Amino acid sequence: MNYSAIDHKAFDNYCYCLNENEVRLSLKTGKDVDKVELVWGDPFDGGVMGEHGVWGGSLSEITECMELESNLLWSIVVAPKFKRLRYYFVIHSGNEKIVFAESGFSSVEDAASGKYSEFFIYPWMNPADIIQPPEWVKSCVWYQIFPSRFSKGQYPENKKEFLAWSKLGQQVSNHESYGGNLQGIIDRLDYLKDLGITGIYSTPVNQSASQHKYDTADYLTIDSDFGTNETFARLVKEAHSRGIRIMVDGVFNHCGKEFFAWQDVLKNKENSKYRNWFFVNDFDIREGEPNASKGKFYSFAFVDNMPKLNTNNPEVQDYFINVCKKWIEEFDVDGIRLDVANEPSHEFWKRLYIETKKLKSDFYIVGEIWHNSIPWLREKEFDAVMNYPIQKAISTFLGYEETTALNLEHNLNRCLSMYYTQTNEVLLNQMDSHDTIRITNRLKSTDKALCALAILFAMPGSVCIYYGTEILLEGGHDPDNRRCMPWKEIEEGVFDDRIDFTKKLISLRKNHPALRSSRVEFIREKESDRLLHFVKTSDGKKIHVYVNCSKKKFKLGCISDSEILLSLNWKDGELFDNGFVFAVEK
């Protein structure tokens, strides 16, 4: 048995409460392991200090097992009667059987005799410690909007000259101003509702000199190009009347150079009362020079006009917590996406979580983190993070012919095992965003892009469509991924087939809980290592998902009696290359 491959910790994603009654346990082993059993019970079954005899526990076989690239992950859910849990694992490999507990390995005999007593402990199932994200997020379908390029509504108060709305296929830069605004979003709310959208995530809308608004100048005022505070309040109200939630973008890692506190630092240098709101090493900051890259102050990356905020400072924490309170109290927003969320202090995020949840208990907080985020999720800093790993896994399978369905299975299982089950159900999943190349450009194929969306919509999590993805809008890397929405062509019906496809995909996800479920059962097809097949189950209903990337067609006779919910490149029981099928068992 490969002992070095065996791992478990009595916390984080290895051991956690699913709810007030159940605990989920997971054990990682090598692929040489055939069977795993759990011995579990109350820590005090043998008395406070074992005075009533040897602690025993009940034995349960662990039957749930997912395969990772180099390991197996075994999982089980148990319900401790008295909210406490003591346990160890019995691991089988061929003729070998060993016990694994907190202090290591021992024989089954030593464990049973009480000689080996340092077992794993989950001391108490405190309700306040259980991760409980907002329930509504699980079924939400988000639509991410980049306001300056989405839609231009009537806004006569703004006398600024804008460029003519760019044409379909026209590339854009960060400095081009086309006049997209909040009224434009209000004007398109019925379009979004008809699409099936139930949540809007907007990139920043506060006063800023740039088109992207991530260099915020005034966190309390809506950007004058977009409208007014009253316009934004009207947007939220109009969206809510259509059953659409609103999530804003919070940029608290850094500010813009016009932010009042940074301007005071530039003016008064060491004497500024805001000097400790930032990380300044040398106050000899000179306009036009690369100050950040020279180490004079810290910034986002090395961008001089985005000085980094010191979120360790209680004054800074208080200021931005009050900003969020204003957004909730004055505008009634439903959530916040936190930009560059892995750099501000954990203390700040914990305070922000507590204060916003006081105002709105089901407020949704999602962090922009591109890597494993368990340190931010374990202690209620965020409800979720942006799930870039799942985007990478899906696009790699579809985009690279040497990647197999087994590779994708391993990668998706890694994504699904990184966090708690209830966290997986509210992760923000999307195939492209304002920070990534458009999915059509990445995969260089409209059919592959549609297959990518099909896989994404069959994964647990909160699905998010980047504006224009419903028509497979093209765009390269930032800033070209922020092109103007081609409303002229949309209204002329040029993209009716793609919009209809997106509507069907959204409707299926809403109406079939199996597509949203956390369990993903992969089935390996012998016909091709590029034929993906997995099953989603809920309430006894099974939906089979096939995706063919093999350059061959396959006869799928096994689903001949099933109801086809949605398909692409599927005809007469055959699935062609770059095609998929959703089939529900009758």
Coordinates of C-alpha atoms in Angstrom, one line a residue, residues 219-496:
Y219 CA -16.9 55.2 -4.3
L220 CA -20.0 57.0 -3.3
T221 CA -21.0 58.5 -6.7
I222 CA -22.1 56.8 -9.9
D223 CA -19.9 57.7 -12.8
S224 CA -21.2 60.7 -14.7
D225 CA -20.9 58.9 -18.0
F226 CA -23.2 56.2 -16.7
G227 CA -25.8 58.3 -15.0
T228 CA -26.5 59.4 -11.5
N229 CA -27.1 57.7 -8.1
E230 CA -30.8 58.0 -8.9
T231 CA -30.3 56.2 -12.2
F232 CA -28.6 53.3 -10.5
A233 CA -31.3 53.1 -7.8
R234 CA -33.9 52.9 -10.7
L235 CA -31.9 50.2 -12.4
V236 CA -32.0 48.1 -9.2
K237 CA -35.7 48.7 -8.7
E238 CA -36.6 47.9 -12.3
A239 CA -34.4 44.7 -12.2
H240 CA -36.0 43.6 -9.0
S241 CA -39.5 44.1 -10.4
R242 CA -38.5 41.5 -13.1
G243 CA -37.1 39.0 -10.6
I244 CA -33.5 39.9 -11.5
R245 CA -30.9 40.4 -8.7
I246 CA -28.1 43.0 -8.9
M247 CA -24.4 42.3 -7.9
V248 CA -21.9 45.2 -8.0
D249 CA -18.1 45.2 -8.3
G250 CA -16.2 46.2 -5.2
V251 CA -12.6 47.5 -5.9
F252 CA -11.1 47.7 -2.4
N253 CA -7.6 46.3 -3.0
H254 CA -6.6 49.6 -4.7
C255 CA -8.1 52.9 -5.8
G256 CA -7.6 55.3 -8.6
K257 CA -5.1 58.2 -8.5
E258 CA -8.0 60.7 -8.1
F259 CA -9.3 59.1 -4.9
F260 CA -9.3 61.9 -2.3
A261 CA -7.0 60.1 0.2
W262 CA -4.4 59.4 -2.4
Q263 CA -4.5 63.0 -3.7
D264 CA -3.9 64.1 -0.1
V265 CA -0.9 61.9 0.1
L266 CA 0.5 63.3 -3.2
K267 CA 0.0 66.8 -1.9
N268 CA 1.1 66.5 1.8
K269 CA 3.4 63.5 1.5
E270 CA 4.7 62.5 5.0
N271 CA 2.3 64.9 6.7
S272 CA -0.8 63.5 5.1
K273 CA -3.4 62.1 7.5
Y274 CA -4.0 59.4 5.0
R275 CA -0.4 58.3 4.7
N276 CA -1.2 55.0 6.4
W277 CA -4.1 54.3 4.1
F278 CA -1.5 53.2 1.5
F279 CA 1.9 51.4 1.4
V280 CA 4.3 54.3 0.6
N281 CA 8.1 53.6 0.9
D282 CA 9.3 56.8 -0.6
F283 CA 7.2 60.0 -0.7
D284 CA 9.3 61.4 -3.6
I285 CA 6.6 60.4 -6.1
R286 CA 7.0 62.0 -9.5
E287 CA 4.4 62.3 -12.2
G288 CA 5.3 60.5 -15.4
E289 CA 7.9 58.2 -13.7
P290 CA 7.5 54.5 -13.0
N291 CA 7.2 55.0 -9.3
A292 CA 5.5 51.7 -8.4
S293 CA 8.0 49.6 -10.3
K294 CA 10.8 51.5 -8.5
G295 CA 9.3 50.5 -5.2
K296 CA 8.2 54.0 -4.1
F297 CA 4.8 52.6 -3.3
Y298 CA 2.8 49.5 -3.8
S299 CA 0.1 49.3 -6.4
F300 CA -2.1 46.9 -8.3
A301 CA 0.6 45.1 -10.3
F302 CA 2.9 48.0 -11.2
V303 CA 0.2 50.4 -12.3
D304 CA 0.9 53.8 -10.9
N305 CA -2.6 55.1 -11.1
M306 CA -3.9 52.2 -9.0
P307 CA -2.2 52.7 -5.6
K308 CA -2.7 49.8 -3.2
L309 CA -5.0 50.4 -0.2
N310 CA -3.8 49.3 3.3
T311 CA -6.8 47.2 4.4
N312 CA -4.9 46.3 7.6
N313 CA -5.7 49.9 8.7
P314 CA -9.0 50.0 10.7
E315 CA -9.8 53.4 9.2
V316 CA -9.6 52.0 5.7
Q317 CA -11.7 49.0 6.8
D318 CA -14.3 51.4 8.3
Y319 CA -14.5 53.5 5.2
F320 CA -15.1 50.7 2.7
I321 CA -17.5 48.8 5.0
N322 CA -19.5 52.0 5.1
V323 CA -19.3 52.2 1.3
C324 CA -20.9 48.7 1.1
K325 CA -23.5 49.6 3.7
K326 CA -24.5 52.6 1.5
W327 CA -24.8 50.3 -1.6
I328 CA -27.1 48.0 0.4
E329 CA -29.2 50.6 2.3
E330 CA -29.5 53.2 -0.5
F331 CA -29.6 51.0 -3.6
D332 CA -30.7 47.6 -2.3
V333 CA -28.0 45.6 -4.2
D334 CA -28.0 41.9 -3.6
G335 CA -24.4 41.0 -3.8
I336 CA -20.8 42.1 -4.4
R337 CA -18.0 40.7 -6.4
L338 CA -14.7 41.7 -4.8
D339 CA -11.8 42.6 -7.2
V340 CA -8.3 41.2 -6.6
A341 CA -9.7 39.5 -3.5
N342 CA -6.6 37.5 -2.5
E343 CA -4.6 40.6 -1.6
P344 CA -6.6 42.6 1.1
S345 CA -6.3 41.4 4.7
H346 CA -8.4 38.5 6.0
E347 CA -9.4 40.7 8.9
F348 CA -11.0 43.2 6.6
W349 CA -12.9 40.6 4.7
K350 CA -14.2 39.0 7.9
R351 CA -15.5 42.4 9.1
L352 CA -17.1 43.1 5.7
Y353 CA -18.9 39.7 5.7
I354 CA -20.3 40.3 9.2
E355 CA -21.5 43.9 8.6
T356 CA -23.1 43.2 5.2
K357 CA -24.9 40.1 6.4
K358 CA -26.3 42.1 9.3
L359 CA -28.0 44.4 6.8
K360 CA -29.1 41.7 4.3
S361 CA -28.8 38.1 5.6
D362 CA -28.9 36.6 2.1
F363 CA -26.3 39.0 0.6
Y364 CA -24.0 37.2 -1.8
I365 CA -20.2 37.8 -1.5
V366 CA -17.9 36.4 -4.2
G367 CA -14.2 37.0 -4.5
E368 CA -12.1 37.2 -7.6
I369 CA -9.4 34.6 -6.9
W370 CA -7.9 32.5 -9.6
H371 CA -6.4 29.8 -7.4
N372 CA -7.4 27.5 -4.5
S373 CA -9.3 29.8 -2.2
I374 CA -10.0 27.6 0.9
P375 CA -8.3 30.2 3.3
W376 CA -11.0 32.8 2.3
L377 CA -13.9 30.3 2.4
R378 CA -13.3 28.4 5.6
E379 CA -14.1 31.2 8.0
K380 CA -16.9 33.1 6.3
E381 CA -15.1 35.8 4.4
F382 CA -16.8 35.0 1.1
D383 CA -19.7 32.9 0.1
A384 CA -17.9 31.9 -3.1
V385 CA -15.1 32.7 -5.6
M386 CA -15.0 33.0 -9.4
N387 CA -14.4 29.5 -10.6
Y388 CA -11.6 30.0 -13.1
P389 CA -10.3 26.4 -12.6
I390 CA -13.5 24.9 -14.1
Q391 CA -13.3 27.3 -17.0
K392 CA -9.7 26.2 -17.7
A393 CA -10.6 22.5 -17.4
I394 CA -13.4 22.7 -19.9
S395 CA -11.7 24.9 -22.4
T396 CA -8.5 22.8 -22.3
F397 CA -10.4 19.6 -23.1
L398 CA -12.3 21.2 -26.0
G399 CA -9.3 23.2 -27.3
Y400 CA -6.5 20.7 -27.2
E401 CA -6.9 17.4 -29.1
E402 CA -4.3 15.6 -26.9
T403 CA -6.5 16.1 -23.9
T404 CA -8.7 13.2 -23.1
A405 CA -12.1 12.8 -21.4
L406 CA -10.2 11.2 -18.5
N407 CA -8.0 14.3 -18.2
L408 CA -11.2 16.4 -18.0
E409 CA -12.7 14.0 -15.5
H410 CA -9.6 14.4 -13.3
N411 CA -9.6 18.2 -13.6
L412 CA -13.3 18.5 -12.9
N413 CA -13.1 16.2 -9.9
R414 CA -10.2 18.4 -8.6
C415 CA -12.4 21.4 -9.0
L416 CA -15.4 19.7 -7.3
S417 CA -13.3 18.5 -4.3
M418 CA -11.5 21.8 -3.6
Y419 CA -14.3 23.2 -1.4
Y420 CA -17.3 22.4 0.6
T421 CA -20.4 21.0 -1.2
Q422 CA -22.5 24.0 -0.3
T423 CA -19.7 26.3 -1.6
N424 CA -19.6 24.4 -4.9
E425 CA -23.3 25.1 -5.4
V426 CA -22.7 28.9 -5.4
L427 CA -19.4 29.3 -7.1
L428 CA -19.5 31.8 -9.9
N429 CA -18.9 29.7 -13.1
Q430 CA -18.4 31.3 -16.5
M431 CA -16.6 30.4 -19.7
D432 CA -15.4 34.0 -20.3
S433 CA -15.3 37.4 -18.7
H434 CA -13.9 40.9 -19.0
D435 CA -10.5 39.5 -17.9
T436 CA -10.3 36.6 -20.4
I437 CA -10.3 36.0 -24.1
R438 CA -13.8 35.3 -25.5
I439 CA -14.7 31.6 -25.6
T440 CA -15.3 31.6 -29.3
N441 CA -11.8 33.0 -29.9
R442 CA -10.2 30.7 -27.4
L443 CA -11.7 27.6 -29.0
K444 CA -11.7 28.9 -32.6
S445 CA -15.1 27.2 -33.2
T446 CA -18.7 28.1 -32.6
D447 CA -19.7 24.5 -32.1
K448 CA -16.9 23.9 -29.5
A449 CA -18.0 27.1 -27.7
L450 CA -21.5 25.8 -27.5
C451 CA -20.2 22.4 -26.2
A452 CA -18.3 24.3 -23.5
L453 CA -21.5 26.1 -22.4
A454 CA -23.3 22.8 -22.3
I455 CA -20.7 21.3 -20.0
L456 CA -20.7 24.4 -17.8
F457 CA -24.5 24.4 -17.5
A458 CA -24.4 20.8 -16.3
M459 CA -22.0 21.6 -13.5
P460 CA -22.9 22.6 -9.9
G461 CA -22.5 26.3 -9.3
S462 CA -24.1 29.6 -10.2
V463 CA -23.7 30.1 -13.9
C464 CA -22.7 33.4 -15.3
I465 CA -22.9 34.5 -19.0
Y466 CA -20.6 37.3 -20.0
Y467 CA -22.5 39.8 -22.1
G468 CA -22.6 38.8 -25.7
T469 CA -21.7 35.2 -25.0
E470 CA -25.3 34.3 -25.8
I471 CA -24.6 35.2 -29.4
L472 CA -20.9 34.0 -29.2
L473 CA -19.6 37.6 -29.5
E474 CA -16.0 37.5 -30.6
G475 CA -13.1 39.3 -28.8
G476 CA -9.4 38.7 -28.1
H477 CA -7.5 39.4 -24.9
D478 CA -8.2 42.5 -22.8
P479 CA -9.3 45.1 -24.0
D480 CA -10.7 43.4 -27.2
N481 CA -12.9 41.2 -25.1
R482 CA -14.9 44.3 -24.2
R483 CA -16.5 45.0 -27.6
C484 CA -19.8 46.9 -28.1
M485 CA -22.9 44.7 -28.0
P486 CA -24.2 44.4 -31.6
W487 CA -27.8 45.4 -30.9
K488 CA -28.5 46.3 -34.6
E489 CA -27.8 42.7 -35.7
I490 CA -29.6 41.2 -32.7
E491 CA -32.7 43.2 -33.5
E492 CA -32.5 42.2 -37.1
G493 CA -32.6 38.6 -36.1
V494 CA -29.0 37.7 -37.2
F495 CA -28.4 35.8 -33.9
D496 CA -31.8 34.4 -33.3

